[in-house]
Amino acid sequence: MSHSTPSEQTQALLVREHEVTVAHAAVPEPGPHQVLIEVAAVGICGSDVHYFDHGRIADFVVTDPLVLGHEASGTIRAVGSEVIDRSIGQRVALEPQETCGRCQECLSGRYNLCTGMRFFATPPIDGAFAELVLSHEQFAHPVPDALDDDAAALLEPLSVGLWACRRGAVGAGSRVLVTGAGPVGLVAAQAALALGAASVVVTDVNPHRLALARELGATDTLDVSTTRVGEAGLDVDVLLECSGHPAATADAIRAVAPAGSVVLVGMGGDEMTLPVSRIQERELTVTGTFRYAHTWPAAIALAASGRVRLDRLVTGHYGLDQVREALTVGRTDVHAVKPVVRPQS
Ligand SMILES: [Zn+2]
Ligand SMILES: [Zn+2]
């Protein structure tokens, strides 16, 4: 490690549900294939908010204090002994995971389904609300200067949107419906447009978010608090379901044309009722998505070229001592879309 690296750092810990505290911790030493990153920006994700509110997501339970945050960018400050193609001073975006590299899923290229996955901010693996974090070299992606720190961090949600588009085979001329204009819906819509979709209709109940969707290129929006999708006369090839809302999902499936695709991205209940006869009669393909694989190169290119705008999602900046505010602002401020934590400020 370089001699300029401090021995202690600050991080924000989720102690239990509704309780976040700032704590000091030792600066970790990079392993042979790891790099140490000074964290510049970390987006707040719905999963962070869910851990804060409930102390768990499905079978992942916070039993020991956990560092949240997995949408991160920063600068490499130290490199492990075997690292050859990353260097100190390089700006990087983090793909916030480390795969086993040996299981059947890894060997098949579906590394997002790795059975030995270590994913940031998922118990017991710490995340990035910290001054310094470790990453495996191959998951620390160098970014061009055209991307600022916030945009580099938000390549992570963009990857979720890109992966959803790939699962739904969105391409040139596709007619796409995106249900839910939260951060993931807004990047999924932009990704679909960048991939050549002919039309992208975005639904939500929040008029501010619908206006933002139009600003970011959505060809049309629908306020589902007044008009149901099923009544809007839509006919689409791909549904990117980003709301997680069971009734909205079932309603939106009725807008999908024969042989179309339904991609379930949003996380709602563990179980929901779907219009099965419609899925059968129209031979719809229904698929889930789990994170992403091989998306950072495309995400970097789309954001750096300006075809996808990530900075426009950012609605506030917070220090490590304000993580609690950052996690809860969405409840009270209808304009909040993507709060970003800046650990060095
Ligand atoms: Zn996320
Ligand atoms: Zn694996």
mmCIF file of N, CA and C in Angstrom, residues 117-212:
data_model
loop_
_atom_site.group_PDB
_atom_site.id
_atom_site.type_symbol
_atom_site.label_atom_id
_atom_site.label_comp_id
_atom_site.label_asym_id
_atom_site.label_seq_id
_atom_site.Cartn_x
_atom_site.Cartn_y
_atom_site.Cartn_z
ATOM 1 N N MET A 117 -21.780 -15.568 -4.677
ATOM 2 C CA MET A 117 -21.662 -14.110 -4.842
ATOM 3 C C MET A 117 -21.461 -13.389 -3.513
ATOM 4 N N ARG A 118 -20.539 -12.418 -3.532
ATOM 5 C CA ARG A 118 -20.394 -11.489 -2.411
ATOM 6 C C ARG A 118 -20.792 -10.124 -2.954
ATOM 7 N N PHE A 119 -21.954 -9.629 -2.548
ATOM 8 C CA PHE A 119 -22.498 -8.379 -3.095
ATOM 9 C C PHE A 119 -22.502 -7.304 -2.018
ATOM 10 N N PHE A 120 -22.066 -6.095 -2.413
ATOM 11 C CA PHE A 120 -21.996 -4.959 -1.485
ATOM 12 C C PHE A 120 -23.337 -4.722 -0.772
ATOM 13 N N ALA A 121 -23.245 -4.328 0.486
ATOM 14 C CA ALA A 121 -24.413 -3.877 1.257
ATOM 15 C C ALA A 121 -25.494 -4.936 1.345
ATOM 16 N N THR A 122 -25.083 -6.195 1.325
ATOM 17 C CA THR A 122 -25.989 -7.324 1.477
ATOM 18 C C THR A 122 -25.392 -8.190 2.575
ATOM 19 N N PRO A 123 -26.094 -8.358 3.710
ATOM 20 C CA PRO A 123 -25.477 -9.047 4.839
ATOM 21 C C PRO A 123 -24.823 -10.358 4.427
ATOM 22 N N PRO A 124 -23.597 -10.676 4.880
ATOM 23 C CA PRO A 124 -22.771 -9.890 5.812
ATOM 24 C C PRO A 124 -21.729 -9.011 5.124
ATOM 25 N N ILE A 125 -21.903 -8.687 3.838
ATOM 26 C CA ILE A 125 -20.889 -7.928 3.098
ATOM 27 C C ILE A 125 -21.169 -6.425 3.211
ATOM 28 N N ASP A 126 -20.158 -5.666 3.647
ATOM 29 C CA ASP A 126 -20.330 -4.222 3.786
ATOM 30 C C ASP A 126 -20.384 -3.523 2.432
ATOM 31 N N GLY A 127 -21.032 -2.351 2.424
ATOM 32 C CA GLY A 127 -21.144 -1.537 1.227
ATOM 33 C C GLY A 127 -20.210 -0.343 1.250
ATOM 34 N N ALA A 128 -20.642 0.748 0.612
ATOM 35 C CA ALA A 128 -19.727 1.842 0.249
ATOM 36 C C ALA A 128 -20.005 3.175 0.935
ATOM 37 N N PHE A 129 -20.882 3.222 1.949
ATOM 38 C CA PHE A 129 -21.017 4.480 2.692
ATOM 39 C C PHE A 129 -19.810 4.570 3.617
ATOM 40 N N ALA A 130 -18.650 4.815 3.016
ATOM 41 C CA ALA A 130 -17.374 4.801 3.727
ATOM 42 C C ALA A 130 -16.383 5.653 2.949
ATOM 43 N N GLU A 131 -15.337 6.100 3.630
ATOM 44 C CA GLU A 131 -14.320 6.896 2.920
ATOM 45 C C GLU A 131 -13.523 6.028 1.955
ATOM 46 N N LEU A 132 -13.310 4.768 2.331
ATOM 47 C CA LEU A 132 -12.476 3.864 1.529
ATOM 48 C C LEU A 132 -13.111 2.477 1.471
ATOM 49 N N VAL A 133 -13.089 1.856 0.298
ATOM 50 C CA VAL A 133 -13.592 0.482 0.161
ATOM 51 C C VAL A 133 -12.652 -0.323 -0.731
ATOM 52 N N LEU A 134 -12.736 -1.642 -0.603
ATOM 53 C CA LEU A 134 -11.988 -2.535 -1.477
ATOM 54 C C LEU A 134 -12.873 -3.014 -2.620
ATOM 55 N N SER A 135 -12.242 -3.258 -3.761
ATOM 56 C CA SER A 135 -12.938 -3.897 -4.873
ATOM 57 C C SER A 135 -11.965 -4.849 -5.552
ATOM 58 N N HIS A 136 -12.503 -5.941 -6.108
ATOM 59 C CA HIS A 136 -11.682 -6.759 -6.989
ATOM 60 C C HIS A 136 -11.339 -5.918 -8.213
ATOM 61 N N GLU A 137 -10.123 -6.039 -8.714
ATOM 62 C CA GLU A 137 -9.684 -5.174 -9.823
ATOM 63 C C GLU A 137 -10.635 -5.256 -11.023
ATOM 64 N N GLN A 138 -11.143 -6.449 -11.347
ATOM 65 C CA GLN A 138 -11.937 -6.570 -12.567
ATOM 66 C C GLN A 138 -13.313 -5.921 -12.446
ATOM 67 N N PHE A 139 -13.736 -5.640 -11.205
ATOM 68 C CA PHE A 139 -15.035 -4.986 -11.009
ATOM 69 C C PHE A 139 -14.893 -3.490 -10.695
ATOM 70 N N ALA A 140 -13.672 -2.965 -10.787
ATOM 71 C CA ALA A 140 -13.442 -1.515 -10.689
ATOM 72 C C ALA A 140 -13.185 -1.021 -12.104
ATOM 73 N N HIS A 141 -14.225 -0.446 -12.733
ATOM 74 C CA HIS A 141 -14.166 -0.099 -14.155
ATOM 75 C C HIS A 141 -13.673 1.330 -14.344
ATOM 76 N N PRO A 142 -12.553 1.535 -15.040
ATOM 77 C CA PRO A 142 -12.081 2.902 -15.300
ATOM 78 C C PRO A 142 -13.124 3.699 -16.082
ATOM 79 N N VAL A 143 -13.294 4.966 -15.704
ATOM 80 C CA VAL A 143 -14.289 5.819 -16.391
ATOM 81 C C VAL A 143 -13.584 7.023 -17.007
ATOM 82 N N PRO A 144 -14.114 7.519 -18.143
ATOM 83 C CA PRO A 144 -13.528 8.705 -18.780
ATOM 84 C C PRO A 144 -13.902 9.977 -18.021
ATOM 85 N N ASP A 145 -13.148 11.057 -18.275
ATOM 86 C CA ASP A 145 -13.415 12.334 -17.599
ATOM 87 C C ASP A 145 -14.780 12.906 -17.950
ATOM 88 N N ALA A 146 -15.354 12.459 -19.082
ATOM 89 C CA ALA A 146 -16.680 12.947 -19.467
ATOM 90 C C ALA A 146 -17.736 12.587 -18.425
ATOM 91 N N LEU A 147 -17.454 11.593 -17.606
ATOM 92 C CA LEU A 147 -18.397 11.194 -16.554
ATOM 93 C C LEU A 147 -17.936 11.768 -15.226
ATOM 94 N N ASP A 148 -18.784 12.575 -14.583
ATOM 95 C CA ASP A 148 -18.421 13.066 -13.252
ATOM 96 C C ASP A 148 -18.683 11.966 -12.214
ATOM 97 N N ASP A 149 -18.355 12.273 -10.952
ATOM 98 C CA ASP A 149 -18.427 11.237 -9.916
ATOM 99 C C ASP A 149 -19.848 10.705 -9.716
ATOM 100 N N ASP A 150 -20.848 11.604 -9.755
ATOM 101 C CA ASP A 150 -22.234 11.153 -9.571
ATOM 102 C C ASP A 150 -22.640 10.210 -10.703
ATOM 103 N N ALA A 151 -22.373 10.623 -11.933
ATOM 104 C CA ALA A 151 -22.764 9.794 -13.082
ATOM 105 C C ALA A 151 -22.046 8.446 -13.034
ATOM 106 N N ALA A 152 -20.783 8.456 -12.632
ATOM 107 C CA ALA A 152 -20.041 7.192 -12.553
ATOM 108 C C ALA A 152 -20.678 6.254 -11.523
ATOM 109 N N ALA A 153 -21.149 6.830 -10.411
ATOM 110 C CA ALA A 153 -21.814 6.011 -9.393
ATOM 111 C C ALA A 153 -23.123 5.435 -9.939
ATOM 112 N N LEU A 154 -23.841 6.249 -10.723
ATOM 113 C CA LEU A 154 -25.167 5.837 -11.182
ATOM 114 C C LEU A 154 -25.109 4.919 -12.404
ATOM 115 N N LEU A 155 -23.920 4.512 -12.807
ATOM 116 C CA LEU A 155 -23.811 3.447 -13.802
ATOM 117 C C LEU A 155 -24.389 2.147 -13.237
ATOM 118 N N GLU A 156 -24.444 2.062 -11.911
ATOM 119 C CA GLU A 156 -24.999 0.834 -11.310
ATOM 120 C C GLU A 156 -26.503 0.706 -11.585
ATOM 121 N N PRO A 157 -27.329 1.697 -11.218
ATOM 122 C CA PRO A 157 -28.734 1.563 -11.620
ATOM 123 C C PRO A 157 -28.915 1.519 -13.141
ATOM 124 N N LEU A 158 -28.087 2.244 -13.891
ATOM 125 C CA LEU A 158 -28.201 2.146 -15.357
ATOM 126 C C LEU A 158 -27.973 0.704 -15.800
ATOM 127 N N SER A 159 -27.068 0.022 -15.137
ATOM 128 C CA SER A 159 -26.828 -1.389 -15.466
ATOM 129 C C SER A 159 -28.064 -2.241 -15.223
ATOM 130 N N VAL A 160 -28.807 -1.916 -14.161
ATOM 131 C CA VAL A 160 -30.061 -2.631 -13.898
ATOM 132 C C VAL A 160 -31.028 -2.418 -15.061
ATOM 133 N N GLY A 161 -31.112 -1.165 -15.540
ATOM 134 C CA GLY A 161 -32.003 -0.853 -16.649
ATOM 135 C C GLY A 161 -31.558 -1.510 -17.953
ATOM 136 N N LEU A 162 -30.256 -1.487 -18.198
ATOM 137 C CA LEU A 162 -29.723 -2.119 -19.408
ATOM 138 C C LEU A 162 -29.965 -3.623 -19.398
ATOM 139 N N TRP A 163 -29.729 -4.223 -18.232
ATOM 140 C CA TRP A 163 -29.927 -5.672 -18.112
ATOM 141 C C TRP A 163 -31.394 -6.036 -18.354
ATOM 142 N N ALA A 164 -32.308 -5.214 -17.837
ATOM 143 C CA ALA A 164 -33.740 -5.451 -18.057
ATOM 144 C C ALA A 164 -34.045 -5.395 -19.553
ATOM 145 N N CYS A 165 -33.466 -4.409 -20.255
ATOM 146 C CA CYS A 165 -33.674 -4.303 -21.708
ATOM 147 C C CYS A 165 -33.137 -5.532 -22.434
ATOM 148 N N ARG A 166 -31.984 -6.019 -22.000
ATOM 149 C CA ARG A 166 -31.420 -7.210 -22.652
ATOM 150 C C ARG A 166 -32.303 -8.423 -22.405
ATOM 151 N N ARG A 167 -32.810 -8.565 -21.182
ATOM 152 C CA ARG A 167 -33.684 -9.703 -20.865
ATOM 153 C C ARG A 167 -34.974 -9.645 -21.681
ATOM 154 N N GLY A 168 -35.426 -8.420 -22.011
ATOM 155 C CA GLY A 168 -36.639 -8.264 -22.800
ATOM 156 C C GLY A 168 -36.371 -8.143 -24.285
ATOM 157 N N ALA A 169 -35.101 -8.264 -24.682
ATOM 158 C CA ALA A 169 -34.706 -8.161 -26.101
ATOM 159 C C ALA A 169 -35.180 -6.850 -26.729
ATOM 160 N N VAL A 170 -35.039 -5.738 -25.984
ATOM 161 C CA VAL A 170 -35.362 -4.422 -26.542
ATOM 162 C C VAL A 170 -34.336 -4.089 -27.619
ATOM 163 N N GLY A 171 -34.814 -3.643 -28.782
ATOM 164 C CA GLY A 171 -33.901 -3.293 -29.867
ATOM 165 C C GLY A 171 -34.527 -2.275 -30.786
ATOM 166 N N ALA A 172 -33.949 -2.151 -31.984
ATOM 167 C CA ALA A 172 -34.418 -1.155 -32.946
ATOM 168 C C ALA A 172 -35.901 -1.353 -33.234
ATOM 169 N N GLY A 173 -36.678 -0.308 -33.024
ATOM 170 C CA GLY A 173 -38.091 -0.352 -33.343
ATOM 171 C C GLY A 173 -38.995 -0.901 -32.263
ATOM 172 N N SER A 174 -38.446 -1.370 -31.156
ATOM 173 C CA SER A 174 -39.288 -1.938 -30.091
ATOM 174 C C SER A 174 -40.261 -0.893 -29.545
ATOM 175 N N ARG A 175 -41.458 -1.361 -29.225
ATOM 176 C CA ARG A 175 -42.428 -0.523 -28.506
ATOM 177 C C ARG A 175 -42.400 -0.974 -27.052
ATOM 178 N N VAL A 176 -42.052 -0.034 -26.165
ATOM 179 C CA VAL A 176 -41.743 -0.403 -24.776
ATOM 180 C C VAL A 176 -42.660 0.345 -23.816
ATOM 181 N N LEU A 177 -43.103 -0.357 -22.793
ATOM 182 C CA LEU A 177 -43.842 0.247 -21.687
ATOM 183 C C LEU A 177 -43.019 0.067 -20.420
ATOM 184 N N VAL A 178 -42.759 1.170 -19.717
ATOM 185 C CA VAL A 178 -42.037 1.123 -18.448
ATOM 186 C C VAL A 178 -43.014 1.518 -17.357
ATOM 187 N N THR A 179 -43.309 0.602 -16.434
ATOM 188 C CA THR A 179 -44.218 0.931 -15.337
ATOM 189 C C THR A 179 -43.394 1.288 -14.103
ATOM 190 N N GLY A 180 -43.587 2.512 -13.604
ATOM 191 C CA GLY A 180 -42.842 2.995 -12.445
ATOM 192 C C GLY A 180 -41.714 3.915 -12.883
ATOM 193 N N ALA A 181 -41.801 5.215 -12.505
ATOM 194 C CA ALA A 181 -40.788 6.194 -12.915
ATOM 195 C C ALA A 181 -39.861 6.561 -11.763
ATOM 196 N N GLY A 182 -39.511 5.558 -10.954
ATOM 197 C CA GLY A 182 -38.456 5.747 -9.966
ATOM 198 C C GLY A 182 -37.121 5.740 -10.690
ATOM 199 N N PRO A 183 -36.005 5.777 -9.952
ATOM 200 C CA PRO A 183 -34.695 5.814 -10.610
ATOM 201 C C PRO A 183 -34.485 4.671 -11.601
ATOM 202 N N VAL A 184 -34.907 3.454 -11.260
ATOM 203 C CA VAL A 184 -34.687 2.329 -12.181
ATOM 204 C C VAL A 184 -35.574 2.460 -13.419
ATOM 205 N N GLY A 185 -36.833 2.855 -13.240
ATOM 206 C CA GLY A 185 -37.699 3.062 -14.391
ATOM 207 C C GLY A 185 -37.155 4.134 -15.315
ATOM 208 N N LEU A 186 -36.623 5.211 -14.722
ATOM 209 C CA LEU A 186 -36.100 6.319 -15.536
ATOM 210 C C LEU A 186 -34.844 5.921 -16.305
ATOM 211 N N VAL A 187 -34.001 5.073 -15.726
ATOM 212 C CA VAL A 187 -32.819 4.631 -16.490
ATOM 213 C C VAL A 187 -33.190 3.517 -17.468
ATOM 214 N N ALA A 188 -34.171 2.687 -17.110
ATOM 215 C CA ALA A 188 -34.612 1.639 -18.047
ATOM 216 C C ALA A 188 -35.203 2.279 -19.300
ATOM 217 N N ALA A 189 -35.981 3.350 -19.105
ATOM 218 C CA ALA A 189 -36.572 4.055 -20.250
ATOM 219 C C ALA A 189 -35.476 4.652 -21.129
ATOM 220 N N GLN A 190 -34.481 5.271 -20.502
ATOM 221 C CA GLN A 190 -33.390 5.868 -21.280
ATOM 222 C C GLN A 190 -32.577 4.800 -22.001
ATOM 223 N N ALA A 191 -32.356 3.665 -21.322
ATOM 224 C CA ALA A 191 -31.599 2.578 -21.950
ATOM 225 C C ALA A 191 -32.366 2.057 -23.170
ATOM 226 N N ALA A 192 -33.687 1.913 -23.029
ATOM 227 C CA ALA A 192 -34.493 1.405 -24.149
ATOM 228 C C ALA A 192 -34.406 2.357 -25.344
ATOM 229 N N LEU A 193 -34.474 3.661 -25.076
ATOM 230 C CA LEU A 193 -34.359 4.643 -26.162
ATOM 231 C C LEU A 193 -32.985 4.552 -26.822
ATOM 232 N N ALA A 194 -31.939 4.420 -25.990
ATOM 233 C CA ALA A 194 -30.579 4.347 -26.537
ATOM 234 C C ALA A 194 -30.386 3.087 -27.382
ATOM 235 N N LEU A 195 -31.134 2.036 -27.065
ATOM 236 C CA LEU A 195 -31.028 0.782 -27.822
ATOM 237 C C LEU A 195 -31.890 0.806 -29.082
ATOM 238 N N GLY A 196 -32.600 1.906 -29.305
ATOM 239 C CA GLY A 196 -33.336 2.038 -30.559
ATOM 240 C C GLY A 196 -34.830 1.845 -30.469
ATOM 241 N N ALA A 197 -35.373 1.810 -29.259
ATOM 242 C CA ALA A 197 -36.828 1.643 -29.129
ATOM 243 C C ALA A 197 -37.552 2.753 -29.891
ATOM 244 N N ALA A 198 -38.635 2.379 -30.571
ATOM 245 C CA ALA A 198 -39.397 3.362 -31.347
ATOM 246 C C ALA A 198 -40.286 4.195 -30.434
ATOM 247 N N SER A 199 -40.820 3.565 -29.394
ATOM 248 C CA SER A 199 -41.639 4.303 -28.443
ATOM 249 C C SER A 199 -41.382 3.763 -27.042
ATOM 250 N N VAL A 200 -41.368 4.670 -26.079
ATOM 251 C CA VAL A 200 -41.208 4.287 -24.672
ATOM 252 C C VAL A 200 -42.228 5.084 -23.865
ATOM 253 N N VAL A 201 -43.246 4.391 -23.377
ATOM 254 C CA VAL A 201 -44.277 5.008 -22.551
ATOM 255 C C VAL A 201 -43.959 4.698 -21.097
ATOM 256 N N VAL A 202 -43.979 5.734 -20.236
ATOM 257 C CA VAL A 202 -43.642 5.561 -18.824
ATOM 258 C C VAL A 202 -44.865 5.886 -17.978
ATOM 259 N N THR A 203 -45.152 5.031 -17.002
ATOM 260 C CA THR A 203 -46.284 5.282 -16.104
ATOM 261 C C THR A 203 -45.795 5.533 -14.677
ATOM 262 N N ASP A 204 -46.581 6.302 -13.929
ATOM 263 C CA ASP A 204 -46.340 6.511 -12.496
ATOM 264 C C ASP A 204 -47.570 7.229 -11.950
ATOM 265 N N VAL A 205 -47.549 7.485 -10.635
ATOM 266 C CA VAL A 205 -48.624 8.281 -10.039
ATOM 267 C C VAL A 205 -48.100 9.655 -9.619
ATOM 268 N N ASN A 206 -46.778 9.859 -9.746
ATOM 269 C CA ASN A 206 -46.139 11.105 -9.316
ATOM 270 C C ASN A 206 -45.895 12.006 -10.539
ATOM 271 N N PRO A 207 -46.616 13.135 -10.629
ATOM 272 C CA PRO A 207 -46.491 13.985 -11.830
ATOM 273 C C PRO A 207 -45.087 14.548 -12.034
ATOM 274 N N HIS A 208 -44.335 14.771 -10.943
ATOM 275 C CA HIS A 208 -42.960 15.276 -11.092
ATOM 276 C C HIS A 208 -42.095 14.246 -11.803
ATOM 277 N N ARG A 209 -42.277 12.998 -11.430
ATOM 278 C CA ARG A 209 -41.477 11.945 -12.058
ATOM 279 C C ARG A 209 -41.883 11.739 -13.513
ATOM 280 N N LEU A 210 -43.171 11.884 -13.802
ATOM 281 C CA LEU A 210 -43.606 11.746 -15.194
ATOM 282 C C LEU A 210 -43.034 12.883 -16.050
ATOM 283 N N ALA A 211 -42.983 14.093 -15.475
ATOM 284 C CA ALA A 211 -42.392 15.218 -16.212
ATOM 285 C C ALA A 211 -40.910 14.944 -16.472
ATOM 286 N N LEU A 212 -40.233 14.382 -15.475
ATOM 287 C CA LEU A 212 -38.814 14.055 -15.649
ATOM 288 C C LEU A 212 -38.635 12.982 -16.723
#
